[in-house]
Tab-separated table of C-alpha atoms in Angstrom:
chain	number	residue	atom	x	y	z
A	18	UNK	CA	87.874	118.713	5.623
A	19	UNK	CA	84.851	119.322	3.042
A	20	UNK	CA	84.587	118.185	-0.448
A	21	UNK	CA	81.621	117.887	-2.266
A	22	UNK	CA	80.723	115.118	-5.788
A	23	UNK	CA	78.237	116.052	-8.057
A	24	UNK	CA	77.908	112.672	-10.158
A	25	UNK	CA	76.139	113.774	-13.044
A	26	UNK	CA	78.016	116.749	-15.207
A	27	UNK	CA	75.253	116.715	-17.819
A	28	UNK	CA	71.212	115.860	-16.915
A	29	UNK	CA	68.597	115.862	-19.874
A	30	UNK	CA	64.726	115.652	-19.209
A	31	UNK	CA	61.645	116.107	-20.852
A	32	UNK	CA	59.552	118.861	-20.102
A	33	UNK	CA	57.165	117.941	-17.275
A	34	UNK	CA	58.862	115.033	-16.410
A	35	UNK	CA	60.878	114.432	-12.689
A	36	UNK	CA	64.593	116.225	-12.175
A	37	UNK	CA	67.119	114.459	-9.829
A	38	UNK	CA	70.717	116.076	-9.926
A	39	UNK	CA	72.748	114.046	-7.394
A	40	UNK	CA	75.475	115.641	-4.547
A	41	UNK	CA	77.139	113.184	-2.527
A	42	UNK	CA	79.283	115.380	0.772
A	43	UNK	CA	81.922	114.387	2.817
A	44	UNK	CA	82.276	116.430	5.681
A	45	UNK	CA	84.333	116.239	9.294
A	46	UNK	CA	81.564	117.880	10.996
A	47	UNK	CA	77.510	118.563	10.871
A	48	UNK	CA	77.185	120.137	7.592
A	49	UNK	CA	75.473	122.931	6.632
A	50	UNK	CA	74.252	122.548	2.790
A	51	UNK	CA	73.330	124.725	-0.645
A	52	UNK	CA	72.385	124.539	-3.981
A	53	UNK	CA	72.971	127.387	-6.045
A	54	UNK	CA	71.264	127.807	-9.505
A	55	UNK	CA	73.421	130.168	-12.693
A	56	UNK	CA	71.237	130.662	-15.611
A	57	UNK	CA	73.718	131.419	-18.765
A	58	UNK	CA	75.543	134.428	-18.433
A	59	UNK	CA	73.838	135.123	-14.828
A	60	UNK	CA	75.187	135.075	-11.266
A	61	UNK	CA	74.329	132.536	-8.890
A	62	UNK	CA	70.730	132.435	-6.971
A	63	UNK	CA	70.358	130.409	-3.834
A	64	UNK	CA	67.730	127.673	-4.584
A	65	UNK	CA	67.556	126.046	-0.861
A	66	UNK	CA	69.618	125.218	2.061
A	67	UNK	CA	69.982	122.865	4.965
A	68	UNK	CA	71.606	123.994	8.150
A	69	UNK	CA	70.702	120.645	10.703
A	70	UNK	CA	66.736	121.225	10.779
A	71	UNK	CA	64.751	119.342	8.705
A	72	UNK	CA	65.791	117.189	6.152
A	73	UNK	CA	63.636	117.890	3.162
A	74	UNK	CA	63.784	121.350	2.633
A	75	UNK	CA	61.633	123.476	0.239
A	76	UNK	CA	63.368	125.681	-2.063
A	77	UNK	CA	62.214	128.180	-4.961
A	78	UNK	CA	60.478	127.042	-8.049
A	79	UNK	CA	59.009	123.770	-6.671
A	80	UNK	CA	62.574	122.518	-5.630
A	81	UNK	CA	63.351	120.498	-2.911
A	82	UNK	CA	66.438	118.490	-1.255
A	83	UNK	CA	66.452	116.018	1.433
A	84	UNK	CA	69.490	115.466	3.537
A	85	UNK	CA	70.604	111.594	3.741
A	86	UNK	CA	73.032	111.282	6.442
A	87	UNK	CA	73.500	107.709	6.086
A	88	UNK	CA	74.005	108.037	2.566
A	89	UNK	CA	76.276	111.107	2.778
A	90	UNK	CA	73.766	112.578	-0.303
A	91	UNK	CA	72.040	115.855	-0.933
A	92	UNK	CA	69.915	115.619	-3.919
A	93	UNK	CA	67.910	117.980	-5.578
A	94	UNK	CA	64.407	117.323	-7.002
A	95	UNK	CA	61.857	118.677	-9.168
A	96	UNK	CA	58.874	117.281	-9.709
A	97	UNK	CA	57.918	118.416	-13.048
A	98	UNK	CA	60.648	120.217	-14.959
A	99	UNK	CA	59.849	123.772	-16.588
A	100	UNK	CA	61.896	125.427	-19.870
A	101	UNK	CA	62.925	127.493	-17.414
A	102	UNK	CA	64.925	125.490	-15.368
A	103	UNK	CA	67.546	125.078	-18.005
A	104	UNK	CA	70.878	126.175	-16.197
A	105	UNK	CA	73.750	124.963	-14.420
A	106	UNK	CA	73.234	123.547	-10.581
A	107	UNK	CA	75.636	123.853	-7.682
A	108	UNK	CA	75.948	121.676	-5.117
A	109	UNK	CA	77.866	123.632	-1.981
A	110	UNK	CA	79.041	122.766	1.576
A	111	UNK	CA	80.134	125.122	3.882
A	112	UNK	CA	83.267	125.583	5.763
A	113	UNK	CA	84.591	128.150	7.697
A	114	UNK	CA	85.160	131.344	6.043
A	115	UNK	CA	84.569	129.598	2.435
A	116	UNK	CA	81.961	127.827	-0.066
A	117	UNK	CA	83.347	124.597	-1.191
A	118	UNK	CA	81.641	124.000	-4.793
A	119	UNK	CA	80.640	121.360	-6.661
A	120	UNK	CA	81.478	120.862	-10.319
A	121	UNK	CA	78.065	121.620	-11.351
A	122	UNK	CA	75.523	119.894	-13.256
A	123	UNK	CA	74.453	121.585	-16.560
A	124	UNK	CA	70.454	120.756	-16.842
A	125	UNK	CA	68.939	120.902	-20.440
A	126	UNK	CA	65.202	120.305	-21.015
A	127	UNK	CA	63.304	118.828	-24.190
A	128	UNK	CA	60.092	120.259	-25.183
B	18	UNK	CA	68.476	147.415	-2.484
B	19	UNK	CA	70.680	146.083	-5.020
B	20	UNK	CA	72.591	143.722	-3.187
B	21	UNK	CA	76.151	143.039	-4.526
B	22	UNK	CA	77.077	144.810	-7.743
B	23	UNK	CA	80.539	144.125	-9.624
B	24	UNK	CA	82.170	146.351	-12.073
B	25	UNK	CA	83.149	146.296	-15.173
B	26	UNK	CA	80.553	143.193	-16.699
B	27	UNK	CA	83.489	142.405	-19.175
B	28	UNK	CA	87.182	143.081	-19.227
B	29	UNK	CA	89.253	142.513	-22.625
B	30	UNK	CA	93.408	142.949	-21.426
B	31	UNK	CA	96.676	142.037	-22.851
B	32	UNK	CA	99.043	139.971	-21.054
B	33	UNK	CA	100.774	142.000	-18.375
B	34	UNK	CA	98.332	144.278	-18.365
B	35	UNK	CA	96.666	145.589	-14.655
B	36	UNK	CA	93.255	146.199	-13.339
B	37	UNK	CA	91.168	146.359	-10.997
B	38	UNK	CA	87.724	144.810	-10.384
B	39	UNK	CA	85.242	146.785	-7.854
B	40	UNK	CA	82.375	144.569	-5.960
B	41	UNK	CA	80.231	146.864	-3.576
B	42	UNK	CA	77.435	145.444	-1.539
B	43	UNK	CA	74.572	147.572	0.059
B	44	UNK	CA	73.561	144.849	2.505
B	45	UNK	CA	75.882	145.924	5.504
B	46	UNK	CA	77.276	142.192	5.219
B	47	UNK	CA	80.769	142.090	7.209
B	48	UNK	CA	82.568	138.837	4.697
B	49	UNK	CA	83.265	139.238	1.656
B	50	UNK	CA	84.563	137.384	-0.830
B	51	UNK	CA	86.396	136.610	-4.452
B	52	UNK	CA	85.657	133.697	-6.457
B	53	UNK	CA	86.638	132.428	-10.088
B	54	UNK	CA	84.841	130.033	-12.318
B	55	UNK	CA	86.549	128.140	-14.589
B	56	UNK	CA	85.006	125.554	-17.081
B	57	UNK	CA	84.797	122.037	-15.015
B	58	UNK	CA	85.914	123.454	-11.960
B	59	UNK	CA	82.781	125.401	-9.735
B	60	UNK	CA	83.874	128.445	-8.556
B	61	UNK	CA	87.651	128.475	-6.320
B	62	UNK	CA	87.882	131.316	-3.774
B	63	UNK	CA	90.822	133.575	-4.625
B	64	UNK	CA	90.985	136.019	-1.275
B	65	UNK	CA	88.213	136.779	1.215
B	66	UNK	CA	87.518	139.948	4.099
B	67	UNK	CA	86.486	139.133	7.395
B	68	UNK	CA	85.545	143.195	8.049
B	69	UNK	CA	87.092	146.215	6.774
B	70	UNK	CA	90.622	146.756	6.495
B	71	UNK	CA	91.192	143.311	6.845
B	72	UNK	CA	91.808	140.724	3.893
B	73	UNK	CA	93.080	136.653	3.611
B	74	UNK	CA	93.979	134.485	1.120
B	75	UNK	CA	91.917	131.710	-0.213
B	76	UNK	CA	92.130	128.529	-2.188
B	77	UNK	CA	94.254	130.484	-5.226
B	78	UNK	CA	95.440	134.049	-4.378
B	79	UNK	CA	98.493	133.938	-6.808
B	80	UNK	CA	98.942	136.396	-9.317
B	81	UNK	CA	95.560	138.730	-7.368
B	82	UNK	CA	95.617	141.167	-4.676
B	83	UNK	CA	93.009	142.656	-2.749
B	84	UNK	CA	92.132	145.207	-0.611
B	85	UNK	CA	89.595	146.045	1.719
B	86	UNK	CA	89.155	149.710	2.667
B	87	UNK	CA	85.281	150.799	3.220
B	88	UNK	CA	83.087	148.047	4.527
B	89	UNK	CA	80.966	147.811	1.527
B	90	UNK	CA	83.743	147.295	-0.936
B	91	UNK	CA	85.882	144.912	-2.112
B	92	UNK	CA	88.300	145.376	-4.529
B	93	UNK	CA	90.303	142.567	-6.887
B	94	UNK	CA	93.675	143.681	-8.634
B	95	UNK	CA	95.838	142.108	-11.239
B	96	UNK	CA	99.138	143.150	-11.397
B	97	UNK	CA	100.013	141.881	-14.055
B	98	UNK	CA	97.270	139.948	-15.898
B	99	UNK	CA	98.310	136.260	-17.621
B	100	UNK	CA	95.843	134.208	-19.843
B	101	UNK	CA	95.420	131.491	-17.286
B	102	UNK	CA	93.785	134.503	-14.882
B	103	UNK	CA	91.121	134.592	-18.342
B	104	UNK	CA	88.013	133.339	-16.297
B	105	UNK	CA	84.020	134.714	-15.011
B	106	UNK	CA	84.848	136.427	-11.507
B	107	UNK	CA	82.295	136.461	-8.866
B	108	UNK	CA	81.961	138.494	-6.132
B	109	UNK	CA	80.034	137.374	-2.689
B	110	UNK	CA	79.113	138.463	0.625
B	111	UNK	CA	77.914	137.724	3.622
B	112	UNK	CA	76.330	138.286	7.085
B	113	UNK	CA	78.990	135.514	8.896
B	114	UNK	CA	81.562	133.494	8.193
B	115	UNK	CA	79.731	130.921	9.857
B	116	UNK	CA	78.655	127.138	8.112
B	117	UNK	CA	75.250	128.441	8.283
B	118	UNK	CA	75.487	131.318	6.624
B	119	UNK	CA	74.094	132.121	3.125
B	120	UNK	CA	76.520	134.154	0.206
B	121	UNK	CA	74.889	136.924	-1.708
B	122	UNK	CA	76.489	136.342	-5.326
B	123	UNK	CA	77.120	139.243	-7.550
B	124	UNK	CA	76.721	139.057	-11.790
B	125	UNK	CA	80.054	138.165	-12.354
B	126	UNK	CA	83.033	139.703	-14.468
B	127	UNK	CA	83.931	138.259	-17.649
B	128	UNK	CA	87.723	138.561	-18.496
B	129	UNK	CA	89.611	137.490	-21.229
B	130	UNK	CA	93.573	138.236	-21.071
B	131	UNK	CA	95.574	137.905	-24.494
């Protein structure tokens, strides 16, 4: 079975500074990984994925993830956060047939 | 191309109530899929399509039906609406079911049952 922990609900940086929004996985088999960005009142937009290639992947709008096996973590970085990026982050693993989600991590940047 | 499109954008019913929400995808994409999001919660998967004419259930189906009659669409019916179905709906679809493959979110339906 699949499950997926976002630890943070709420993240607030400074404009320009670092983002880190952490997703811990467990899964019963090689994973294949998302994160999914909703601006307010939007759909969702794939950011990046990992399906067993390399483990730092490149996403849109300067994010990236790395895949941690030993550490059972997917976290998403950014190294200098825009307005722009204000929105809520999904963390998703995939099954069979079906997207299991993360809670999501609401991200709020400070001018 | 406007990949997957849901109608109506907002909803407004009164308990017991039925309707039906329309997602239609111009991608050719064989799954498809119905989510809600709920406050806290992500988004659950309600029912999904593995091709046309054929439909499962997902994590919560109670209380929804679906139907599955022209591969592009995908169709999500209340019966009889309830205010714990009052939730954003998302529609999805994709090219396989398999772990690899990416979902193609639609805008989402807001409703709000009274």
């Amino acid at each position: 079975a699949q499950s997926v922990t976002q630890l943070d609900s709420h993240v607030s940086v400074s404009e320009g500074t670092p983002v880190l929004l952490r997703c811990n996985y467990s899964s019963s088999y090689s994973p294949s990984l998302f994160w999914y960005v909703q601006h307010p009142n939007k759909g969702l937009q794939l950011l990046l994925k990992y399906t067993s290639a390399a483990t730092l992947v490149k996403g849109i709008n300067g994010f990236e993830a790395e895949f941690k096996k030993s550490e059972t973590s997917f976290h998403l970085t950014k190294p200098s956060a825009h307005m722009s990026d204000a929105a809520e982050y999904f963390c998703v693993v995939s099954g069979t047939y079906k997207y299991i989600f993360g809670t999501g991590t609401r991200l709020k940047v400070l001018a | 191309n406007a990949g997957v499109t849901q109608t109506p954008k907002f909803r407004v019913l009164k308990t017991g109530q039925s309707m039906t929400l329309l997602c239609a995808q111009d991608m050719n994409h064989e799954y498809m899929y119905w989510y809600r999001q709920d406050p806290g919660m992500g988004l659950r998967l309600i029912h999904y399509s593995v091709g046309e004419g054929t439909t499962a259930k997902g994590e919560v189906p109670d209380g929804y039906n679906v139907s599955r009659l022209k591969k592009q669409n995908f169709l999500l019916g209340l019966e009889s609406a309830a205010p714990s179905q009052t939730s954003v709906y998302f529609c999805a679809s994709s090219t396989g079911s398999g772990v690899t493959d990416t979902q193609y979110f639609g805008p989402g339906t807001r409703l709000t049952v009274l």
